[in-house]
XYZ file of C-alpha atoms in Angstrom:
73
model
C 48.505 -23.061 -2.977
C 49.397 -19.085 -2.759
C 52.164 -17.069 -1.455
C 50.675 -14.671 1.024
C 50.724 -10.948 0.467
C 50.681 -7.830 2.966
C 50.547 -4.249 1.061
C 50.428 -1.072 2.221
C 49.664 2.232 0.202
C 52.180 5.192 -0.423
C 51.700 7.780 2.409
C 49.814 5.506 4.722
C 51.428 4.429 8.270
C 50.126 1.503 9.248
C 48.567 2.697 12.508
C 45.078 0.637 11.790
C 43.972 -2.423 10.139
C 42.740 -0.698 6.941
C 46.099 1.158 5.924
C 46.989 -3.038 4.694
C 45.652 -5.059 2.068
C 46.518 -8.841 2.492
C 45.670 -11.323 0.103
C 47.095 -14.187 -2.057
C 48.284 -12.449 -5.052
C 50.067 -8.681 -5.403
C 48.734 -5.629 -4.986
C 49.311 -3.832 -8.041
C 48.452 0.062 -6.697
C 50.628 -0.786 -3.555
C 53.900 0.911 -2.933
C 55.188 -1.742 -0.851
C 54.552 -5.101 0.227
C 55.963 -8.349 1.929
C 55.677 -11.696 0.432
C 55.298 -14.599 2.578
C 55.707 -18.200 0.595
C 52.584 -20.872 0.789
C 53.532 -23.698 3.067
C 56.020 -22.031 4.866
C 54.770 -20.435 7.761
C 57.497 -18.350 9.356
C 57.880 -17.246 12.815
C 57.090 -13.900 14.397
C 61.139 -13.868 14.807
C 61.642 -14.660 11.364
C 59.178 -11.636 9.841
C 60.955 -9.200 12.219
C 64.067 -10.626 11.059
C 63.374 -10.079 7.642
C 61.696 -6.885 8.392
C 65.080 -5.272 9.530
C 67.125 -6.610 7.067
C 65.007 -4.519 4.145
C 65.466 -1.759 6.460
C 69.577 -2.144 6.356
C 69.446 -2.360 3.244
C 67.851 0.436 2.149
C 69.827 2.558 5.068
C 72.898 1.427 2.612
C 72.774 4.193 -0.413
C 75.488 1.801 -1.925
C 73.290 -0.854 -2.205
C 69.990 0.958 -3.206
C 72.000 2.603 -5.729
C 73.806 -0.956 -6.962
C 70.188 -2.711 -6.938
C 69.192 0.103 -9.022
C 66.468 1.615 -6.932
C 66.172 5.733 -7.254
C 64.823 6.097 -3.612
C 64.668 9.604 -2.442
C 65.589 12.052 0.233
């Protein structure tokens, strides 16, 4: 069994299908991506749950900064 991945490339949006790569292992050219673990299938209120919390957190310079991440503008 695999964790699930979905990527997306630096400077892509998202708007179609394509701008993702999904897959059972990382993407090692992607920018970002979510993990999902094997064998536990979350809800669709769970993955926008978690999707909102990453963005909190790196709305927090304090925490970006404490985490170590040099994230930009």
């Amino acid at each position: 069994m695999a964790d699930h991945f979905v990527a997306i490339t630096r400077g892509l949006e998202g708007e179609k299908y394509s701008d993702f790569t999904t897959g059972t292992s990382s993407a090692s050219t992607a920018l970002f991506e979510f993990r999902v673990l094997d064998g536990v299938p979350p809800t669709k209120i769970e993955v926008n749950k978690a999707l909102k919390a990453f963005i909190r957190f790196f709305e927090n310079a304090q925490q970006v900064t404490t985490a170590g991440f040099d994230v930009k503008g």
